[in-house]
Coordinates of C-alpha atoms and ligand atoms in Angstrom, one line a residue:
X1 CA 86.6 79.1 121.9
X2 CA 89.6 76.9 122.4
X3 CA 92.2 79.1 120.7
X4 CA 94.5 80.1 123.5
X5 CA 95.8 83.2 121.6
X6 CA 92.5 85.1 121.1
X7 CA 92.6 86.6 124.6
X8 CA 95.8 88.4 123.7
X9 CA 94.0 90.5 121.0
X10 CA 91.7 92.9 122.6
X11 CA 90.0 94.0 119.3
X12 CA 88.7 90.5 118.7
X13 CA 86.1 91.2 121.5
X14 CA 84.5 93.9 119.4
X15 CA 81.0 93.6 118.1
X16 CA 79.3 95.0 115.0
X17 CA 75.5 95.1 114.6
X18 CA 75.6 93.2 118.0
X19 CA 77.5 90.4 116.3
X20 CA 80.9 89.4 117.4
X21 CA 83.7 90.5 115.0
X22 CA 84.9 87.8 112.7
X23 CA 88.1 89.2 111.4
X24 CA 89.0 87.5 108.1
X25 CA 91.1 90.3 106.4
X26 CA 94.5 89.3 107.8
X27 CA 96.2 89.6 104.5
X28 CA 95.4 93.4 104.6
X29 CA 96.6 93.8 108.1
X30 CA 96.8 91.7 111.2
X31 CA 95.4 92.6 114.6
X32 CA 97.8 93.5 117.4
X33 CA 98.3 91.6 120.7
X34 CA 98.2 93.4 124.1
X35 CA 102.0 93.0 124.5
X36 CA 102.7 95.0 121.2
X37 CA 100.3 97.7 122.1
X38 CA 101.8 97.9 125.6
X39 CA 105.4 98.0 124.2
X40 CA 104.6 100.9 122.0
X41 CA 102.8 102.7 124.9
X42 CA 105.7 102.0 127.2
X43 CA 108.1 103.4 124.7
X44 CA 106.2 106.7 124.5
X45 CA 105.7 106.8 128.2
X46 CA 109.3 106.2 129.2
X47 CA 111.8 106.3 126.3
X48 CA 110.7 108.8 123.7
X49 CA 113.3 111.2 122.3
X50 CA 114.8 111.8 118.9
X51 CA 117.4 109.0 118.5
X52 CA 121.0 109.6 117.5
X53 CA 120.7 113.4 117.9
X54 CA 120.7 114.0 121.6
X55 CA 123.6 113.5 123.9
X56 CA 121.3 113.2 126.9
X57 CA 120.2 109.9 128.5
X58 CA 116.7 109.9 127.2
X59 CA 117.9 110.2 123.6
X60 CA 120.4 107.4 124.2
X61 CA 117.6 105.2 125.6
X62 CA 115.6 105.8 122.3
X63 CA 118.6 105.0 120.2
X64 CA 119.2 101.9 122.2
X65 CA 115.6 100.8 121.8
X66 CA 115.7 101.4 118.0
X67 CA 119.0 99.5 117.6
X68 CA 117.8 96.6 119.8
X69 CA 114.8 96.3 117.5
X70 CA 117.1 96.2 114.5
X71 CA 119.2 93.4 116.1
X72 CA 116.1 91.4 117.0
X73 CA 114.9 91.8 113.4
X74 CA 118.3 90.7 112.0
X75 CA 118.2 87.6 114.2
X76 CA 114.6 86.9 113.2
X77 CA 115.5 86.5 109.5
X78 CA 119.1 85.2 110.2
X79 CA 120.8 88.2 108.6
X80 CA 124.6 88.2 109.0
X81 CA 124.6 91.6 110.6
X82 CA 122.1 94.2 111.8
X83 CA 123.7 96.6 109.2
X84 CA 121.7 94.6 106.7
X85 CA 118.5 95.7 108.2
X86 CA 117.0 99.0 106.9
X87 CA 113.8 100.2 108.6
X88 CA 111.3 101.6 106.1
X89 CA 107.6 102.5 106.4
X90 CA 106.4 99.3 104.7
X91 CA 107.1 96.8 101.9
X92 CA 106.1 99.4 99.3
X93 CA 108.8 101.8 100.4
X94 CA 111.3 99.1 100.6
X95 CA 110.6 97.9 97.1
X96 CA 110.8 101.5 95.8
X97 CA 114.1 101.9 97.6
X98 CA 115.6 98.9 95.8
X99 CA 114.2 100.0 92.4
X100 CA 115.4 103.6 92.7
X101 CA 118.7 102.9 94.3
X102 CA 119.9 99.5 93.1
X103 CA 117.8 99.2 90.0
X104 CA 118.6 102.7 88.7
X105 CA 122.3 102.2 89.2
X106 CA 122.7 98.8 87.5
X107 CA 120.0 98.6 84.8
X108 CA 120.8 99.3 81.2
X109 CA 118.8 99.4 78.0
X110 CA 117.7 96.0 76.9
X111 CA 118.1 94.4 80.4
X112 CA 115.2 92.5 81.8
X113 CA 113.4 92.5 85.1
X114 CA 111.3 89.3 85.7
X115 CA 108.2 89.2 88.0
X116 CA 105.2 86.9 88.3
X117 CA 101.9 88.2 86.9
X118 CA 100.4 87.7 90.4
X119 CA 102.4 90.4 92.1
X120 CA 101.0 93.2 94.3
X121 CA 101.1 96.6 92.5
X122 CA 103.9 97.6 95.0
X123 CA 106.1 95.0 93.2
X124 CA 105.0 96.1 89.7
X125 CA 104.9 99.9 89.6
X126 CA 108.4 100.6 90.7
X127 CA 109.7 98.3 88.0
X128 CA 107.4 99.8 85.3
X129 CA 108.8 103.2 86.1
X130 CA 112.4 102.0 86.0
X131 CA 112.2 100.1 82.7
X132 CA 110.6 103.1 81.1
X133 CA 113.4 105.3 82.3
X134 CA 116.1 102.8 81.2
X135 CA 114.7 101.4 78.1
X136 CA 114.7 98.0 79.8
X137 CA 112.0 95.2 79.7
X138 CA 109.6 94.0 82.3
X139 CA 108.9 90.4 81.6
X140 CA 106.2 88.2 83.4
X141 CA 106.1 84.7 84.6
X142 CA 102.5 83.3 84.2
X143 CA 100.5 80.9 86.2
X144 CA 98.6 77.7 85.6
X145 CA 95.0 77.5 86.5
X146 CA 95.8 76.4 90.0
X147 CA 97.9 79.5 90.6
X148 CA 101.4 77.8 90.3
X149 CA 104.1 79.3 88.3
X150 CA 104.5 77.8 84.8
X151 CA 107.7 75.6 84.9
X152 CA 108.5 76.6 81.3
X153 CA 108.4 80.3 82.2
X154 CA 110.8 79.8 85.1
X155 CA 113.0 77.9 82.7
X156 CA 112.8 80.1 79.6
X157 CA 112.2 83.7 80.9
X158 CA 115.0 83.9 83.4
X159 CA 118.0 84.3 81.0
X160 CA 121.3 86.0 80.6
X161 CA 119.4 89.3 80.0
X162 CA 117.7 89.1 83.3
X163 CA 119.2 91.4 85.9
X164 CA 116.5 91.4 88.6
X165 CA 113.9 88.8 89.6
X166 CA 111.4 90.1 92.1
X167 CA 108.8 87.7 93.5
X168 CA 106.3 87.5 96.4
X169 CA 106.9 84.6 98.8
X170 CA 103.1 84.2 99.0
X171 CA 100.4 85.6 96.7
X172 CA 98.1 88.0 98.5
X173 CA 95.2 86.9 96.2
X174 CA 95.6 83.2 95.6
X175 CA 97.6 82.2 98.7
X176 CA 100.1 80.3 96.6
X177 CA 103.4 79.8 98.2
X178 CA 106.0 80.2 95.5
X179 CA 109.1 78.0 95.1
X180 CA 111.5 80.7 96.3
X181 CA 114.7 78.5 96.6
X182 CA 114.2 77.2 93.0
X183 CA 113.7 80.8 91.7
X184 CA 116.8 82.0 93.5
X185 CA 118.9 79.2 92.2
X186 CA 117.8 79.8 88.7
X187 CA 118.3 83.6 88.9
X188 CA 121.7 83.2 90.4
X189 CA 122.8 80.8 87.7
X190 CA 122.3 83.6 85.1
X191 CA 123.8 86.3 87.4
X192 CA 120.5 88.1 88.4
X193 CA 119.8 89.4 91.9
X194 CA 116.6 88.3 93.6
X195 CA 114.2 90.3 95.7
X196 CA 111.7 88.3 97.8
X197 CA 108.6 90.2 98.9
X198 CA 107.6 88.2 102.0
X199 CA 104.9 90.6 103.1
X200 CA 102.4 87.7 103.0
X201 CA 104.9 85.0 103.9
X202 CA 106.8 86.0 107.1
X203 CA 103.6 86.3 109.1
X204 CA 103.0 82.6 108.6
X205 CA 106.4 80.9 107.6
X206 CA 109.9 81.3 109.0
X207 CA 112.4 83.0 106.7
X208 CA 116.1 82.5 106.7
X209 CA 117.9 84.8 104.4
X210 CA 121.2 82.9 104.6
X211 CA 119.5 79.6 103.8
X212 CA 117.7 81.1 100.8
X213 CA 120.9 83.1 99.8
X214 CA 118.4 85.9 98.9
X215 CA 119.8 89.2 97.8
X216 CA 117.0 91.5 99.1
X217 CA 113.9 90.8 101.2
X218 CA 111.1 93.1 102.2
X219 CA 108.2 92.9 104.6
X220 CA 105.7 95.0 106.5
X221 CA 105.4 95.0 110.3
X222 CA 101.6 95.6 110.2
X223 CA 100.9 92.2 108.6
X224 CA 102.8 90.4 111.4
X225 CA 101.3 91.8 114.6
X226 CA 103.4 95.1 114.6
X227 CA 102.1 98.6 114.2
X228 CA 101.6 100.3 110.9
X229 CA 104.3 102.5 109.6
X230 CA 107.3 100.1 110.2
X231 CA 108.6 97.9 107.4
X232 CA 111.9 96.1 106.7
X233 CA 114.3 96.0 103.9
X234 CA 117.0 93.3 104.1
X235 CA 119.9 93.5 101.7
X236 CA 123.2 91.7 101.5
X237 CA 125.8 94.0 103.0
X238 CA 128.0 94.2 99.8
X239 CA 125.0 95.2 97.8
X240 CA 123.7 97.8 100.2
X241 CA 127.2 99.2 100.6
X242 CA 127.6 99.9 96.9
X243 CA 124.1 101.4 96.4
X244 CA 123.5 105.2 96.4
X245 CA 121.1 106.6 99.0
X246 CA 117.4 106.7 98.1
X247 CA 116.1 109.6 100.3
X248 CA 118.5 112.2 101.4
X249 CA 118.4 114.6 104.4
X250 CA 119.0 114.4 108.1
X251 CA 120.8 111.5 109.8
X252 CA 121.9 109.7 106.7
X253 CA 125.0 111.9 106.3
X254 CA 128.6 111.8 107.4
X255 CA 129.5 115.4 106.4
X256 CA 127.8 118.1 104.5
X257 CA 129.6 120.8 102.5
X258 CA 128.0 123.7 100.6
X259 CA 127.8 121.7 97.3
X260 CA 128.6 118.0 98.3
X261 CA 127.9 115.5 101.1
X262 CA 129.4 112.2 102.2
X263 CA 127.0 109.6 103.5
X264 CA 126.8 107.7 106.8
X265 CA 127.7 104.0 106.7
X266 CA 125.0 101.3 106.8
X267 CA 122.3 101.1 107.9
X268 CA 121.8 104.9 108.4
X269 CA 122.7 105.8 104.8
X270 CA 119.2 104.5 103.9
X271 CA 117.3 106.0 106.9
X272 CA 116.9 109.7 106.1
X273 CA 115.0 111.8 108.7
X274 CA 113.6 110.9 112.1
X275 CA 112.7 107.2 112.2
X276 CA 109.7 105.4 113.6
X277 CA 111.2 104.3 116.9
X278 CA 107.9 103.4 118.4
X279 CA 107.1 101.3 115.4
X280 CA 110.4 99.5 115.6
X281 CA 109.9 98.7 119.3
X282 CA 106.4 97.4 118.4
X283 CA 108.0 95.2 115.6
X284 CA 110.5 93.8 118.1
X285 CA 107.7 92.9 120.5
X286 CA 105.7 91.3 117.6
X287 CA 108.8 89.2 116.8
X288 CA 109.0 88.1 120.4
X289 CA 105.3 87.2 120.4
X290 CA 105.6 85.2 117.1
X291 CA 108.7 83.3 118.5
X292 CA 106.8 82.5 121.7
X293 CA 103.8 81.1 119.8
X294 CA 106.2 79.4 117.3
X295 CA 105.8 79.0 113.6
X296 CA 104.9 75.3 114.0
X297 CA 101.9 76.2 116.1
X298 CA 101.0 79.0 113.7
X299 CA 101.1 76.7 110.8
X300 CA 99.2 73.9 112.5
X301 CA 96.3 76.2 113.3
X302 CA 96.2 77.9 110.0
X303 CA 96.4 74.6 108.0
X304 CA 93.3 73.4 110.0
X305 CA 91.5 76.6 109.2
X306 CA 92.5 76.5 105.6
X307 CA 91.4 72.9 105.1
X308 CA 88.1 73.4 106.8
X309 CA 87.4 76.6 104.8
X310 CA 88.3 75.0 101.4
X311 CA 86.1 71.9 102.2
X312 CA 83.1 74.0 103.3
X313 CA 83.5 76.4 100.3
X314 CA 83.6 73.5 97.8
X315 CA 80.2 72.4 99.2
X316 CA 78.4 75.6 98.4
X317 CA 76.9 75.6 95.0
X318 CA 77.6 78.8 93.0
X319 CA 80.8 79.6 94.9
X320 CA 84.0 79.6 92.8
X321 CA 87.3 79.5 94.5
X322 CA 90.4 80.8 92.6
X323 CA 93.8 79.1 92.6
X324 CA 94.5 75.8 94.3
X325 CA 91.2 74.4 95.6
X326 CA 92.8 71.5 97.4
X327 CA 94.8 71.9 100.6
X328 CA 98.6 71.5 100.5
X329 CA 101.7 73.0 102.0
X330 CA 102.2 75.3 99.0
X331 CA 98.9 77.1 99.7
X332 CA 98.2 79.1 102.7
X333 CA 95.0 80.5 104.3
X334 CA 94.4 83.3 101.8
X335 CA 91.3 82.3 99.7
X336 CA 89.9 84.3 96.9
X337 CA 86.4 83.4 95.7
X338 CA 83.2 84.7 94.1
X339 CA 79.5 84.0 94.5
X340 CA 78.2 83.5 91.0
X341 CA 76.0 86.4 89.8
X342 CA 76.9 88.5 92.8
X343 CA 79.3 91.5 92.8
X344 CA 82.1 90.9 95.4
X345 CA 81.2 94.2 97.0
X346 CA 77.7 93.0 97.7
X347 CA 78.9 89.7 99.1
X348 CA 81.3 91.7 101.4
X349 CA 78.5 94.1 102.5
X350 CA 76.1 91.2 103.3
X351 CA 78.8 89.5 105.4
X352 CA 79.6 92.8 107.1
X353 CA 76.1 92.9 108.3
X354 CA 76.9 89.7 110.3
X355 CA 80.1 91.2 111.7
X356 CA 82.4 89.4 109.2
X357 CA 85.3 91.4 107.8
X358 CA 86.5 90.1 104.4
X359 CA 88.1 92.0 101.5
X360 CA 86.5 92.6 98.1
X361 CA 88.1 94.1 95.1
X362 CA 91.1 93.7 92.9
X363 CA 93.6 93.4 95.9
X364 CA 96.1 95.7 94.3
X365 CA 96.8 93.0 91.7
X366 CA 95.0 94.2 88.6
X367 CA 97.3 92.3 86.1
X368 CA 96.4 89.1 87.9
X369 CA 92.7 89.9 87.8
X370 CA 93.0 90.5 84.0
X371 CA 95.0 87.3 83.6
X372 CA 92.3 85.4 85.5
X373 CA 89.6 87.4 83.5
X374 CA 87.7 88.5 86.6
X375 CA 87.0 92.1 87.6
X376 CA 87.3 91.5 91.3
X377 CA 87.1 88.8 93.9
X378 CA 86.2 88.4 97.6
X379 CA 89.1 87.2 99.8
X380 CA 89.0 85.6 103.2
X381 CA 92.4 85.4 104.9
X382 CA 93.2 83.7 108.2
X383 CA 95.7 84.1 111.0
X384 CA 96.5 81.9 114.0
X385 CA 94.0 83.7 116.2
X386 CA 91.1 82.7 114.0
X387 CA 88.9 79.7 114.9
X388 CA 86.9 77.0 113.3
X389 CA 83.8 78.9 114.6
X390 CA 85.0 82.0 112.7
X391 CA 85.0 79.9 109.5
X392 CA 81.6 78.4 110.3
X393 CA 80.1 81.8 110.9
X394 CA 81.6 83.0 107.6
X395 CA 80.3 80.0 105.7
X396 CA 76.9 80.3 107.3
X397 CA 76.6 83.9 106.2
X398 CA 78.0 83.2 102.7
X399 CA 75.2 80.6 102.1
X400 CA 72.6 83.4 102.5
X401 CA 74.1 85.7 100.0
X402 CA 72.4 84.5 96.8
X403 CA 69.0 84.1 98.7
X404 CA 69.2 87.7 100.0
X405 CA 69.7 88.9 96.5
X406 CA 66.7 87.0 95.3
X407 CA 68.2 84.1 93.5
X408 CA 66.1 81.6 95.4
X409 CA 69.0 79.3 96.6
Ligands
7TS1 N1 103.4 92.9 98.8 C1 102.4 92.1 99.0 C2 102.6 90.7 98.6 C3 101.3 92.5 99.7 O1 100.3 91.7 99.9 C4 101.2 93.9 100.1 C5 99.9 94.5 100.7 C6 102.2 94.7 99.8 C7 103.4 94.2 99.2 C8 102.3 96.2 100.2 O2 102.4 96.2 101.6 P1 102.3 97.7 102.3 O3 102.4 97.4 103.7 O4 103.5 98.4 101.8 O5 101.1 98.3 101.9 N2 98.8 93.7 100.5 C9 97.5 94.1 100.9 C10 96.5 93.3 100.6 O6 96.5 92.2 100.1 N3 95.3 93.9 101.1 O7 95.7 95.1 101.6 C11 97.1 95.2 101.5

C-alpha cells in the first residue's frame, strides 16, 4: 500500500473473517492515529486532575492542558479569541446549546428557522422543539436531483421573517458540499444568524470562521481523528456573551446565593460540570496531526478515491448512486447507493463478511430519505488513510451481492 498515513492508524491492521479490515464508514466516525491515542494516554498517566478546582500543581497542569487545547482549536478555525470556543460532547450537544440558549431567547411567534431538507436529525430536532414552544415556523430548503440546494429556495425562503439559518457544510448522506458563503451572505442580508454544522466538513476541508463571517459553528472531534466525547461550539463573542447558560451547575458560576447566582465569563459559562480534559487533549493532537498532513494532501487523496469509486460504481449494473454522480469539488467522498432489489442491510452484511465496513440505514436523515423516496441507503465514506485497493475490494465485493441473493448477475 502506498498510502504513507495508514501505518499511523493501528486499527487498520485488524482482520475480520481473516480478511483485512476495509473501513469505509468514516462519516460515522474516523479512526485514531497513534499520536492521538498516545496523547490521551499520556494525559491520564501524567496530568490527570480536575481542572480549575485544585490549587495544587497537578490540577494546574490539567487546566493548562485543557486551555491549550482550546487555544489550538481557536487557531485551527481562525477564531478571534479562545473565549469563542466552547467544548461540548459532540455536534449534537452544541446544536442543542444554540437552540435552547440562543434560539429560546430570541425567537418569537411567527419567526422562521430555515434548514435544508438533507440535515442530520441533530440539526432538525432541536429546531422542531423550539418552534413548537415558540409558535414559530421551521422552513426547508429543498434539493435538485443531484443533491444541490435549489437556487429559488435560497432566494425565496430566506426572508425578513428568518431569524436563524442552520446548515450542514457537507451532507452526511449525499456528500454535497453546500455553498456556505452564499448562504451566509443571503442570511445576513435579512438580519438572520447562521449556524454551520461542519461535522462532515472540517475533517476534509479547512474552515475559517472569520472569512465566512459565520455566527456559530459546530463539529465533533471523533469524526476528525479525535476521541469520542469531545465536540466544539464556536460562537461570535458578542452573541455568546449575551446568551443565557444552557446547563447549570459547577464551574460555570461566579457566585451562588441561596436563591440566585451570577455566571462565569466566557467560555466557562457554557461548560457546566467536570469537562472532558482527556478528550480535549486528544482533539488538540488530532488538529496537530491534520495540520501536519495538510488539507491539500487530504483533499488530493480523497478526490482520487472519490473519482475512482464513482467511476467503478457507475459501471456496475443495478447499482444506483444518490446525489451527484460525477466528480467535482462540491462533492466529497461520501457516497450513498443501493443495489437494486436488495435491502441495504443485506448489502452491508454481505460486504461485512469480506471485512468491509460500510453504513446502511437512514443515516439519521429521515426527512431526506422521504424526500428522495427511499427507505434507506448504503453509504461508503472515505478518509485520507483509505486506498485505491480499499475501493477495489469494496467494488469487488459489491459485484457479488446480487449473485449471492440469487439474482443470477
Ligand atoms: N451533523 C452531521 C452533519 C452529522 O453527520 C452528524 C453525525 C452529526 C451532526 C451528529 O454528530 P454527533 O457527533 O453529535 O453524533 N453523523 C453520523 C453519520 O452520518 N453516521 O453516524 C453519525
